[in-house]
Amino acid sequence: MVLGVREIRFSGEPVLDRDNGEELMRVQPGTDIVLGNLPRESPGTLYITTKQVIWVSDVDKTKGYAVDFLSISLHAVSTDPEAYPLPCLYTQIDTEEADDDLSDSESNPIEQDLSNVKEMRLIPSDPTQLDTLFAIFCQCAELNPEPNDDEEEEEHDWVFSADQMVDEEAEDEDYISHNPVNSIGQSNGNHDLARTILELQINDRRFEDAEEMDDNEDGTHH
């Protein structure tokens, strides 16, 4: 997958990759686009699919831009005139690192400019559609999670064996004695969450021992 905005050329409407489950979610005519610091382009038609965002010029219907949802790191409705004069859907875009071999290329200056585009604004002629567009962006973002999410979950899996729990207890004995309950809100990854659970289990055993001692003392006094 290529990160960032890319220029596309085609005839007619965009072709979807239906073999891989790509579906059309929304068509929004009368939408302008602003890519980074490049001039605003209008008018155009916005196509939102389950995989990508596509904008097609109404002036030259063979020209358009596309960006995968995996490249969109943030999206929000912008209505502050100090941020931008018109209400729009604002997005931040992840890009590939610049390639020195391509930096001096003059064959396609437009594509070279797009490689540095990190912001995109979509400006519908009807601003009341912004909330709908935002909701669809949210839905599609959920359909396209970061590829490394599963790997991180496996790497930080906090289901440990009994031996691993014992090793963890031994390594963190000093830490636990000074911090009997670690805030989950301050945890950094699932590893710390496992440590929190371990500490709570240890404290539970201490409470049980304390109760047994109280019962023994009560029995002695009587």
JSON list of C-alpha atoms in Angstrom, two decimals:
[
{"chain": "A", "resi": 1, "resn": "MET", "atom": "CA", "xyz": [0.00, 0.00, 0.00]},
{"chain": "A", "resi": 2, "resn": "VAL", "atom": "CA", "xyz": [1.24, 3.49, -0.89]},
{"chain": "A", "resi": 3, "resn": "LEU", "atom": "CA", "xyz": [0.70, 6.07, 1.83]},
{"chain": "A", "resi": 4, "resn": "GLY", "atom": "CA", "xyz": [-0.54, 9.55, 1.02]},
{"chain": "A", "resi": 5, "resn": "VAL", "atom": "CA", "xyz": [-2.59, 11.19, -1.70]},
{"chain": "A", "resi": 6, "resn": "ARG", "atom": "CA", "xyz": [-2.18, 9.92, -5.23]},
{"chain": "A", "resi": 7, "resn": "GLU", "atom": "CA", "xyz": [-3.37, 11.30, -8.54]},
{"chain": "A", "resi": 8, "resn": "ILE", "atom": "CA", "xyz": [-5.56, 8.95, -10.54]},
{"chain": "A", "resi": 9, "resn": "ARG", "atom": "CA", "xyz": [-6.62, 8.90, -14.19]},
{"chain": "A", "resi": 10, "resn": "PHE", "atom": "CA", "xyz": [-9.67, 7.02, -15.44]},
{"chain": "A", "resi": 11, "resn": "SER", "atom": "CA", "xyz": [-12.74, 7.26, -17.62]},
{"chain": "A", "resi": 12, "resn": "GLY", "atom": "CA", "xyz": [-16.17, 7.39, -16.08]},
{"chain": "A", "resi": 13, "resn": "GLU", "atom": "CA", "xyz": [-16.80, 6.55, -12.41]},
{"chain": "A", "resi": 14, "resn": "PRO", "atom": "CA", "xyz": [-14.10, 5.04, -10.18]},
{"chain": "A", "resi": 15, "resn": "VAL", "atom": "CA", "xyz": [-13.72, 1.28, -10.41]},
{"chain": "A", "resi": 16, "resn": "LEU", "atom": "CA", "xyz": [-14.00, -0.49, -7.06]},
{"chain": "A", "resi": 17, "resn": "ASP", "atom": "CA", "xyz": [-12.00, -3.54, -6.00]},
{"chain": "A", "resi": 18, "resn": "ARG", "atom": "CA", "xyz": [-15.09, -5.61, -5.31]},
{"chain": "A", "resi": 19, "resn": "ASP", "atom": "CA", "xyz": [-13.09, -8.85, -5.30]},
{"chain": "A", "resi": 20, "resn": "ASN", "atom": "CA", "xyz": [-11.49, -7.65, -2.04]},
{"chain": "A", "resi": 21, "resn": "GLY", "atom": "CA", "xyz": [-14.75, -6.43, -0.54]},
{"chain": "A", "resi": 22, "resn": "GLU", "atom": "CA", "xyz": [-14.59, -2.75, -1.47]},
{"chain": "A", "resi": 23, "resn": "GLU", "atom": "CA", "xyz": [-18.05, -1.16, -1.46]},
{"chain": "A", "resi": 24, "resn": "LEU", "atom": "CA", "xyz": [-19.34, 2.32, -2.22]},
{"chain": "A", "resi": 25, "resn": "MET", "atom": "CA", "xyz": [-20.52, 4.10, 0.94]},
{"chain": "A", "resi": 26, "resn": "ARG", "atom": "CA", "xyz": [-21.38, 7.60, -0.26]},
{"chain": "A", "resi": 27, "resn": "VAL", "atom": "CA", "xyz": [-21.42, 9.85, -3.32]},
{"chain": "A", "resi": 28, "resn": "GLN", "atom": "CA", "xyz": [-21.32, 13.57, -2.51]},
{"chain": "A", "resi": 29, "resn": "PRO", "atom": "CA", "xyz": [-21.61, 15.83, -5.57]},
{"chain": "A", "resi": 30, "resn": "GLY", "atom": "CA", "xyz": [-20.65, 19.49, -5.43]},
{"chain": "A", "resi": 31, "resn": "THR", "atom": "CA", "xyz": [-17.56, 18.99, -3.27]},
{"chain": "A", "resi": 32, "resn": "ASP", "atom": "CA", "xyz": [-14.40, 21.07, -3.54]},
{"chain": "A", "resi": 33, "resn": "ILE", "atom": "CA", "xyz": [-10.99, 19.79, -2.45]},
{"chain": "A", "resi": 34, "resn": "VAL", "atom": "CA", "xyz": [-7.91, 21.47, -1.03]},
{"chain": "A", "resi": 35, "resn": "LEU", "atom": "CA", "xyz": [-4.70, 19.44, -0.81]},
{"chain": "A", "resi": 36, "resn": "GLY", "atom": "CA", "xyz": [-2.15, 20.95, 1.57]},
{"chain": "A", "resi": 37, "resn": "ASN", "atom": "CA", "xyz": [-1.13, 24.39, 0.34]},
{"chain": "A", "resi": 38, "resn": "LEU", "atom": "CA", "xyz": [-2.20, 23.72, -3.25]},
{"chain": "A", "resi": 39, "resn": "PRO", "atom": "CA", "xyz": [-4.98, 25.82, -4.80]},
{"chain": "A", "resi": 40, "resn": "ARG", "atom": "CA", "xyz": [-8.58, 24.87, -4.11]},
{"chain": "A", "resi": 41, "resn": "GLU", "atom": "CA", "xyz": [-10.09, 22.76, -6.88]},
{"chain": "A", "resi": 42, "resn": "SER", "atom": "CA", "xyz": [-13.77, 22.84, -7.75]},
{"chain": "A", "resi": 43, "resn": "PRO", "atom": "CA", "xyz": [-16.25, 21.60, -8.54]},
{"chain": "A", "resi": 44, "resn": "GLY", "atom": "CA", "xyz": [-15.99, 17.88, -8.07]},
{"chain": "A", "resi": 45, "resn": "THR", "atom": "CA", "xyz": [-17.71, 14.71, -6.87]},
{"chain": "A", "resi": 46, "resn": "LEU", "atom": "CA", "xyz": [-16.65, 12.85, -3.74]},
{"chain": "A", "resi": 47, "resn": "TYR", "atom": "CA", "xyz": [-16.77, 9.05, -3.64]},
{"chain": "A", "resi": 48, "resn": "ILE", "atom": "CA", "xyz": [-16.31, 7.36, -0.27]},
{"chain": "A", "resi": 49, "resn": "THR", "atom": "CA", "xyz": [-15.74, 3.61, -0.30]},
{"chain": "A", "resi": 50, "resn": "THR", "atom": "CA", "xyz": [-14.95, 1.15, 2.45]},
{"chain": "A", "resi": 51, "resn": "LYS", "atom": "CA", "xyz": [-11.26, 1.37, 1.45]},
{"chain": "A", "resi": 52, "resn": "GLN", "atom": "CA", "xyz": [-10.56, 4.87, 0.18]},
{"chain": "A", "resi": 53, "resn": "VAL", "atom": "CA", "xyz": [-11.67, 8.43, -0.49]},
{"chain": "A", "resi": 54, "resn": "ILE", "atom": "CA", "xyz": [-11.83, 9.47, -4.16]},
{"chain": "A", "resi": 55, "resn": "TRP", "atom": "CA", "xyz": [-12.42, 12.94, -5.55]},
{"chain": "A", "resi": 56, "resn": "VAL", "atom": "CA", "xyz": [-13.20, 13.37, -9.26]},
{"chain": "A", "resi": 57, "resn": "SER", "atom": "CA", "xyz": [-13.13, 16.70, -11.06]},
{"chain": "A", "resi": 58, "resn": "ASP", "atom": "CA", "xyz": [-16.36, 17.74, -12.75]},
{"chain": "A", "resi": 59, "resn": "VAL", "atom": "CA", "xyz": [-14.37, 19.83, -15.21]},
{"chain": "A", "resi": 60, "resn": "ASP", "atom": "CA", "xyz": [-12.06, 17.02, -16.30]},
{"chain": "A", "resi": 61, "resn": "LYS", "atom": "CA", "xyz": [-13.73, 13.74, -15.41]},
{"chain": "A", "resi": 62, "resn": "THR", "atom": "CA", "xyz": [-10.57, 11.78, -16.18]},
{"chain": "A", "resi": 63, "resn": "LYS", "atom": "CA", "xyz": [-8.71, 13.55, -13.37]},
{"chain": "A", "resi": 64, "resn": "GLY", "atom": "CA", "xyz": [-8.98, 12.80, -9.68]},
{"chain": "A", "resi": 65, "resn": "TYR", "atom": "CA", "xyz": [-7.28, 12.10, -6.40]},
{"chain": "A", "resi": 66, "resn": "ALA", "atom": "CA", "xyz": [-7.47, 9.15, -4.04]},
{"chain": "A", "resi": 67, "resn": "VAL", "atom": "CA", "xyz": [-6.27, 8.39, -0.53]},
{"chain": "A", "resi": 68, "resn": "ASP", "atom": "CA", "xyz": [-6.66, 5.13, 1.39]},
{"chain": "A", "resi": 69, "resn": "PHE", "atom": "CA", "xyz": [-8.30, 5.24, 4.82]},
{"chain": "A", "resi": 70, "resn": "LEU", "atom": "CA", "xyz": [-5.16, 3.62, 6.21]},
{"chain": "A", "resi": 71, "resn": "SER", "atom": "CA", "xyz": [-3.34, 6.84, 5.29]},
{"chain": "A", "resi": 72, "resn": "ILE", "atom": "CA", "xyz": [-5.85, 9.09, 7.08]},
{"chain": "A", "resi": 73, "resn": "SER", "atom": "CA", "xyz": [-4.64, 9.55, 10.64]},
{"chain": "A", "resi": 74, "resn": "LEU", "atom": "CA", "xyz": [-7.23, 12.15, 11.71]},
{"chain": "A", "resi": 75, "resn": "HIS", "atom": "CA", "xyz": [-10.50, 13.57, 10.46]},
{"chain": "A", "resi": 76, "resn": "ALA", "atom": "CA", "xyz": [-12.71, 16.28, 11.93]},
{"chain": "A", "resi": 77, "resn": "VAL", "atom": "CA", "xyz": [-15.43, 18.77, 11.04]},
{"chain": "A", "resi": 78, "resn": "SER", "atom": "CA", "xyz": [-13.95, 22.27, 10.82]},
{"chain": "A", "resi": 79, "resn": "THR", "atom": "CA", "xyz": [-16.30, 25.26, 11.16]},
{"chain": "A", "resi": 80, "resn": "ASP", "atom": "CA", "xyz": [-13.87, 27.80, 12.59]},
{"chain": "A", "resi": 81, "resn": "PRO", "atom": "CA", "xyz": [-13.37, 30.59, 10.03]},
{"chain": "A", "resi": 82, "resn": "GLU", "atom": "CA", "xyz": [-9.97, 31.32, 11.56]},
{"chain": "A", "resi": 83, "resn": "ALA", "atom": "CA", "xyz": [-8.83, 27.81, 10.67]},
{"chain": "A", "resi": 84, "resn": "TYR", "atom": "CA", "xyz": [-10.38, 27.90, 7.18]},
{"chain": "A", "resi": 85, "resn": "PRO", "atom": "CA", "xyz": [-12.88, 30.34, 5.65]},
{"chain": "A", "resi": 86, "resn": "LEU", "atom": "CA", "xyz": [-15.44, 27.65, 4.71]},
{"chain": "A", "resi": 87, "resn": "PRO", "atom": "CA", "xyz": [-16.91, 24.74, 6.72]},
{"chain": "A", "resi": 88, "resn": "CYS", "atom": "CA", "xyz": [-15.12, 21.56, 5.68]},
{"chain": "A", "resi": 89, "resn": "LEU", "atom": "CA", "xyz": [-14.08, 18.06, 6.60]},
{"chain": "A", "resi": 90, "resn": "TYR", "atom": "CA", "xyz": [-10.45, 18.34, 7.64]},
{"chain": "A", "resi": 91, "resn": "THR", "atom": "CA", "xyz": [-8.11, 15.36, 7.44]},
{"chain": "A", "resi": 92, "resn": "GLN", "atom": "CA", "xyz": [-4.48, 14.67, 8.27]},
{"chain": "A", "resi": 93, "resn": "ILE", "atom": "CA", "xyz": [-2.64, 12.23, 6.03]},
{"chain": "A", "resi": 94, "resn": "ASP", "atom": "CA", "xyz": [0.35, 9.97, 6.65]},
{"chain": "A", "resi": 95, "resn": "THR", "atom": "CA", "xyz": [2.90, 10.08, 3.83]},
{"chain": "A", "resi": 96, "resn": "GLU", "atom": "CA", "xyz": [5.82, 8.03, 2.67]},
{"chain": "A", "resi": 97, "resn": "GLU", "atom": "CA", "xyz": [9.31, 9.25, 3.53]},
{"chain": "A", "resi": 98, "resn": "ALA", "atom": "CA", "xyz": [10.81, 11.34, 0.76]},
{"chain": "A", "resi": 99, "resn": "ASP", "atom": "CA", "xyz": [12.91, 9.40, -1.73]},
{"chain": "A", "resi": 100, "resn": "ASP", "atom": "CA", "xyz": [16.08, 11.30, -2.66]},
{"chain": "A", "resi": 101, "resn": "ASP", "atom": "CA", "xyz": [16.15, 9.56, -6.05]},
{"chain": "A", "resi": 102, "resn": "LEU", "atom": "CA", "xyz": [12.78, 11.08, -6.92]},
{"chain": "A", "resi": 103, "resn": "SER", "atom": "CA", "xyz": [13.27, 14.50, -5.37]},
{"chain": "A", "resi": 104, "resn": "ASP", "atom": "CA", "xyz": [14.82, 15.98, -8.51]},
{"chain": "A", "resi": 105, "resn": "SER", "atom": "CA", "xyz": [12.46, 14.27, -10.93]},
{"chain": "A", "resi": 106, "resn": "GLU", "atom": "CA", "xyz": [10.75, 16.60, -13.40]},
{"chain": "A", "resi": 107, "resn": "SER", "atom": "CA", "xyz": [8.68, 13.98, -15.17]},
{"chain": "A", "resi": 108, "resn": "ASN", "atom": "CA", "xyz": [5.59, 14.46, -12.96]},
{"chain": "A", "resi": 109, "resn": "PRO", "atom": "CA", "xyz": [5.79, 17.56, -10.77]},
{"chain": "A", "resi": 110, "resn": "ILE", "atom": "CA", "xyz": [2.14, 17.19, -9.67]},
{"chain": "A", "resi": 111, "resn": "GLU", "atom": "CA", "xyz": [2.79, 13.74, -8.25]},
{"chain": "A", "resi": 112, "resn": "GLN", "atom": "CA", "xyz": [5.94, 15.04, -6.55]},
{"chain": "A", "resi": 113, "resn": "ASP", "atom": "CA", "xyz": [3.88, 17.77, -4.82]},
{"chain": "A", "resi": 114, "resn": "LEU", "atom": "CA", "xyz": [1.26, 15.22, -3.70]},
{"chain": "A", "resi": 115, "resn": "SER", "atom": "CA", "xyz": [3.92, 13.15, -1.97]},
{"chain": "A", "resi": 116, "resn": "ASN", "atom": "CA", "xyz": [4.31, 15.98, 0.55]},
{"chain": "A", "resi": 117, "resn": "VAL", "atom": "CA", "xyz": [0.60, 16.62, 1.10]},
{"chain": "A", "resi": 118, "resn": "LYS", "atom": "CA", "xyz": [-0.25, 15.98, 4.74]},
{"chain": "A", "resi": 119, "resn": "GLU", "atom": "CA", "xyz": [-3.61, 17.75, 4.93]},
{"chain": "A", "resi": 120, "resn": "MET", "atom": "CA", "xyz": [-6.79, 17.50, 2.88]},
{"chain": "A", "resi": 121, "resn": "ARG", "atom": "CA", "xyz": [-9.95, 19.57, 3.14]},
{"chain": "A", "resi": 122, "resn": "LEU", "atom": "CA", "xyz": [-13.23, 18.46, 1.59]},
{"chain": "A", "resi": 123, "resn": "ILE", "atom": "CA", "xyz": [-15.73, 21.31, 1.16]},
{"chain": "A", "resi": 124, "resn": "PRO", "atom": "CA", "xyz": [-19.29, 20.27, 0.27]},
{"chain": "A", "resi": 125, "resn": "SER", "atom": "CA", "xyz": [-21.52, 22.93, -1.29]},
{"chain": "A", "resi": 126, "resn": "ASP", "atom": "CA", "xyz": [-24.10, 21.97, 1.36]},
{"chain": "A", "resi": 127, "resn": "PRO", "atom": "CA", "xyz": [-22.41, 22.35, 4.79]},
{"chain": "A", "resi": 128, "resn": "THR", "atom": "CA", "xyz": [-25.26, 20.45, 6.48]},
{"chain": "A", "resi": 129, "resn": "GLN", "atom": "CA", "xyz": [-23.79, 17.27, 4.97]},
{"chain": "A", "resi": 130, "resn": "LEU", "atom": "CA", "xyz": [-20.59, 17.55, 7.02]},
{"chain": "A", "resi": 131, "resn": "ASP", "atom": "CA", "xyz": [-21.91, 15.56, 9.97]},
{"chain": "A", "resi": 132, "resn": "THR", "atom": "CA", "xyz": [-23.02, 12.78, 7.65]},
{"chain": "A", "resi": 133, "resn": "LEU", "atom": "CA", "xyz": [-19.63, 12.71, 5.92]},
{"chain": "A", "resi": 134, "resn": "PHE", "atom": "CA", "xyz": [-17.90, 12.68, 9.29]},
{"chain": "A", "resi": 135, "resn": "ALA", "atom": "CA", "xyz": [-19.98, 9.71, 10.47]},
{"chain": "A", "resi": 136, "resn": "ILE", "atom": "CA", "xyz": [-19.16, 7.77, 7.30]},
{"chain": "A", "resi": 137, "resn": "PHE", "atom": "CA", "xyz": [-15.45, 8.53, 7.75]},
{"chain": "A", "resi": 138, "resn": "CYS", "atom": "CA", "xyz": [-15.68, 7.17, 11.30]},
{"chain": "A", "resi": 139, "resn": "GLN", "atom": "CA", "xyz": [-17.37, 4.00, 10.09]},
{"chain": "A", "resi": 140, "resn": "CYS", "atom": "CA", "xyz": [-14.80, 3.43, 7.36]},
{"chain": "A", "resi": 141, "resn": "ALA", "atom": "CA", "xyz": [-11.92, 4.12, 9.74]},
{"chain": "A", "resi": 142, "resn": "GLU", "atom": "CA", "xyz": [-13.19, 1.30, 11.95]},
{"chain": "A", "resi": 143, "resn": "LEU", "atom": "CA", "xyz": [-13.24, -0.99, 8.91]},
{"chain": "A", "resi": 144, "resn": "ASN", "atom": "CA", "xyz": [-9.55, -0.22, 8.27]},
{"chain": "A", "resi": 145, "resn": "PRO", "atom": "CA", "xyz": [-7.60, -0.70, 11.53]},
{"chain": "A", "resi": 146, "resn": "GLU", "atom": "CA", "xyz": [-3.85, -0.26, 11.63]},
{"chain": "A", "resi": 147, "resn": "PRO", "atom": "CA", "xyz": [-2.18, -3.44, 10.23]},
{"chain": "A", "resi": 148, "resn": "ASN", "atom": "CA", "xyz": [0.09, -3.80, 13.28]},
{"chain": "A", "resi": 149, "resn": "ASP", "atom": "CA", "xyz": [-2.69, -3.77, 15.88]},
{"chain": "A", "resi": 150, "resn": "ASP", "atom": "CA", "xyz": [-2.93, -7.57, 16.01]},
{"chain": "A", "resi": 151, "resn": "GLU", "atom": "CA", "xyz": [0.85, -7.92, 16.17]},
{"chain": "A", "resi": 152, "resn": "GLU", "atom": "CA", "xyz": [1.05, -5.53, 19.11]},
{"chain": "A", "resi": 153, "resn": "GLU", "atom": "CA", "xyz": [-1.69, -7.42, 20.93]},
{"chain": "A", "resi": 154, "resn": "GLU", "atom": "CA", "xyz": [0.23, -10.67, 20.46]},
{"chain": "A", "resi": 155, "resn": "GLU", "atom": "CA", "xyz": [3.49, -9.03, 21.53]},
{"chain": "A", "resi": 156, "resn": "HIS", "atom": "CA", "xyz": [1.94, -7.56, 24.69]},
{"chain": "A", "resi": 157, "resn": "ASP", "atom": "CA", "xyz": [-0.44, -10.40, 25.48]},
{"chain": "A", "resi": 158, "resn": "TRP", "atom": "CA", "xyz": [-1.01, -10.23, 29.24]},
{"chain": "A", "resi": 159, "resn": "VAL", "atom": "CA", "xyz": [-2.17, -13.82, 29.74]},
{"chain": "A", "resi": 160, "resn": "PHE", "atom": "CA", "xyz": [0.83, -15.34, 31.51]},
{"chain": "A", "resi": 161, "resn": "SER", "atom": "CA", "xyz": [1.59, -18.82, 32.75]},
{"chain": "A", "resi": 162, "resn": "ALA", "atom": "CA", "xyz": [2.04, -19.48, 36.47]},
{"chain": "A", "resi": 163, "resn": "ASP", "atom": "CA", "xyz": [5.85, -19.58, 36.11]},
{"chain": "A", "resi": 164, "resn": "GLN", "atom": "CA", "xyz": [5.86, -16.23, 34.32]},
{"chain": "A", "resi": 165, "resn": "MET", "atom": "CA", "xyz": [3.73, -14.70, 37.04]},
{"chain": "A", "resi": 166, "resn": "VAL", "atom": "CA", "xyz": [6.19, -15.91, 39.67]},
{"chain": "A", "resi": 167, "resn": "ASP", "atom": "CA", "xyz": [9.10, -14.45, 37.72]},
{"chain": "A", "resi": 168, "resn": "GLU", "atom": "CA", "xyz": [7.25, -11.18, 37.37]},
{"chain": "A", "resi": 169, "resn": "GLU", "atom": "CA", "xyz": [6.56, -11.13, 41.10]},
{"chain": "A", "resi": 170, "resn": "ALA", "atom": "CA", "xyz": [10.24, -11.69, 41.91]},
{"chain": "A", "resi": 171, "resn": "GLU", "atom": "CA", "xyz": [11.44, -8.99, 39.53]},
{"chain": "A", "resi": 172, "resn": "ASP", "atom": "CA", "xyz": [8.98, -6.41, 40.81]},
{"chain": "A", "resi": 173, "resn": "GLU", "atom": "CA", "xyz": [9.17, -7.13, 44.55]},
{"chain": "A", "resi": 174, "resn": "ASP", "atom": "CA", "xyz": [10.76, -3.79, 45.35]},
{"chain": "A", "resi": 175, "resn": "TYR", "atom": "CA", "xyz": [8.38, -1.95, 43.03]},
{"chain": "A", "resi": 176, "resn": "ILE", "atom": "CA", "xyz": [5.32, -3.54, 44.62]},
{"chain": "A", "resi": 177, "resn": "SER", "atom": "CA", "xyz": [6.47, -2.80, 48.16]},
{"chain": "A", "resi": 178, "resn": "HIS", "atom": "CA", "xyz": [6.66, 0.90, 47.38]},
{"chain": "A", "resi": 179, "resn": "ASN", "atom": "CA", "xyz": [3.65, 0.99, 45.04]},
{"chain": "A", "resi": 180, "resn": "PRO", "atom": "CA", "xyz": [1.06, -1.50, 46.36]},
{"chain": "A", "resi": 181, "resn": "VAL", "atom": "CA", "xyz": [-1.56, -0.42, 43.82]},
{"chain": "A", "resi": 182, "resn": "ASN", "atom": "CA", "xyz": [-0.50, 0.87, 40.41]},
{"chain": "A", "resi": 183, "resn": "SER", "atom": "CA", "xyz": [-3.02, 3.04, 38.56]},
{"chain": "A", "resi": 184, "resn": "ILE", "atom": "CA", "xyz": [-4.31, 1.35, 35.42]},
{"chain": "A", "resi": 185, "resn": "GLY", "atom": "CA", "xyz": [-4.79, 4.80, 33.94]},
{"chain": "A", "resi": 186, "resn": "GLN", "atom": "CA", "xyz": [-1.03, 5.29, 33.98]},
{"chain": "A", "resi": 187, "resn": "SER", "atom": "CA", "xyz": [-0.25, 1.92, 32.46]},
{"chain": "A", "resi": 188, "resn": "ASN", "atom": "CA", "xyz": [1.84, 1.83, 29.30]},
{"chain": "A", "resi": 189, "resn": "GLY", "atom": "CA", "xyz": [0.65, -1.16, 27.34]},
{"chain": "A", "resi": 190, "resn": "ASN", "atom": "CA", "xyz": [-0.76, -4.50, 28.47]},
{"chain": "A", "resi": 191, "resn": "HIS", "atom": "CA", "xyz": [2.46, -5.47, 30.22]},
{"chain": "A", "resi": 192, "resn": "ASP", "atom": "CA", "xyz": [1.77, -2.91, 32.94]},
{"chain": "A", "resi": 193, "resn": "LEU", "atom": "CA", "xyz": [-1.82, -4.04, 33.09]},
{"chain": "A", "resi": 194, "resn": "ALA", "atom": "CA", "xyz": [-0.64, -7.57, 33.87]},
{"chain": "A", "resi": 195, "resn": "ARG", "atom": "CA", "xyz": [1.61, -6.13, 36.57]},
{"chain": "A", "resi": 196, "resn": "THR", "atom": "CA", "xyz": [-1.41, -4.32, 38.05]},
{"chain": "A", "resi": 197, "resn": "ILE", "atom": "CA", "xyz": [-3.43, -7.53, 38.15]},
{"chain": "A", "resi": 198, "resn": "LEU", "atom": "CA", "xyz": [-0.52, -9.34, 39.76]},
{"chain": "A", "resi": 199, "resn": "GLU", "atom": "CA", "xyz": [-0.18, -6.63, 42.43]},
{"chain": "A", "resi": 200, "resn": "LEU", "atom": "CA", "xyz": [-3.88, -6.77, 43.21]},
{"chain": "A", "resi": 201, "resn": "GLN", "atom": "CA", "xyz": [-3.66, -10.54, 43.58]},
{"chain": "A", "resi": 202, "resn": "ILE", "atom": "CA", "xyz": [-0.72, -10.17, 45.96]},
{"chain": "A", "resi": 203, "resn": "ASN", "atom": "CA", "xyz": [-2.59, -7.57, 48.00]},
{"chain": "A", "resi": 204, "resn": "ASP", "atom": "CA", "xyz": [-5.61, -9.87, 48.17]},
{"chain": "A", "resi": 205, "resn": "ARG", "atom": "CA", "xyz": [-3.39, -12.55, 49.73]},
{"chain": "A", "resi": 206, "resn": "ARG", "atom": "CA", "xyz": [-2.06, -10.04, 52.23]},
{"chain": "A", "resi": 207, "resn": "PHE", "atom": "CA", "xyz": [-5.61, -9.05, 53.19]},
{"chain": "A", "resi": 208, "resn": "GLU", "atom": "CA", "xyz": [-6.50, -12.69, 53.68]},
{"chain": "A", "resi": 209, "resn": "ASP", "atom": "CA", "xyz": [-3.44, -13.22, 55.91]},
{"chain": "A", "resi": 210, "resn": "ALA", "atom": "CA", "xyz": [-4.37, -10.16, 57.93]},
{"chain": "A", "resi": 211, "resn": "GLU", "atom": "CA", "xyz": [-7.91, -11.46, 58.46]},
{"chain": "A", "resi": 212, "resn": "GLU", "atom": "CA", "xyz": [-6.55, -14.81, 59.65]},
{"chain": "A", "resi": 213, "resn": "MET", "atom": "CA", "xyz": [-4.28, -13.04, 62.15]},
{"chain": "A", "resi": 214, "resn": "ASP", "atom": "CA", "xyz": [-7.24, -11.00, 63.46]},
{"chain": "A", "resi": 215, "resn": "ASP", "atom": "CA", "xyz": [-9.29, -14.18, 63.89]},
{"chain": "A", "resi": 216, "resn": "ASN", "atom": "CA", "xyz": [-6.43, -15.83, 65.79]},
{"chain": "A", "resi": 217, "resn": "GLU", "atom": "CA", "xyz": [-6.06, -12.84, 68.09]},
{"chain": "A", "resi": 218, "resn": "ASP", "atom": "CA", "xyz": [-9.80, -12.79, 68.76]},
{"chain": "A", "resi": 219, "resn": "GLY", "atom": "CA", "xyz": [-9.67, -16.47, 69.64]},
{"chain": "A", "resi": 220, "resn": "THR", "atom": "CA", "xyz": [-6.78, -15.87, 72.04]},
{"chain": "A", "resi": 221, "resn": "HIS", "atom": "CA", "xyz": [-8.56, -13.06, 73.87]},
{"chain": "A", "resi": 222, "resn": "HIS", "atom": "CA", "xyz": [-11.66, -15.16, 74.39]}
]
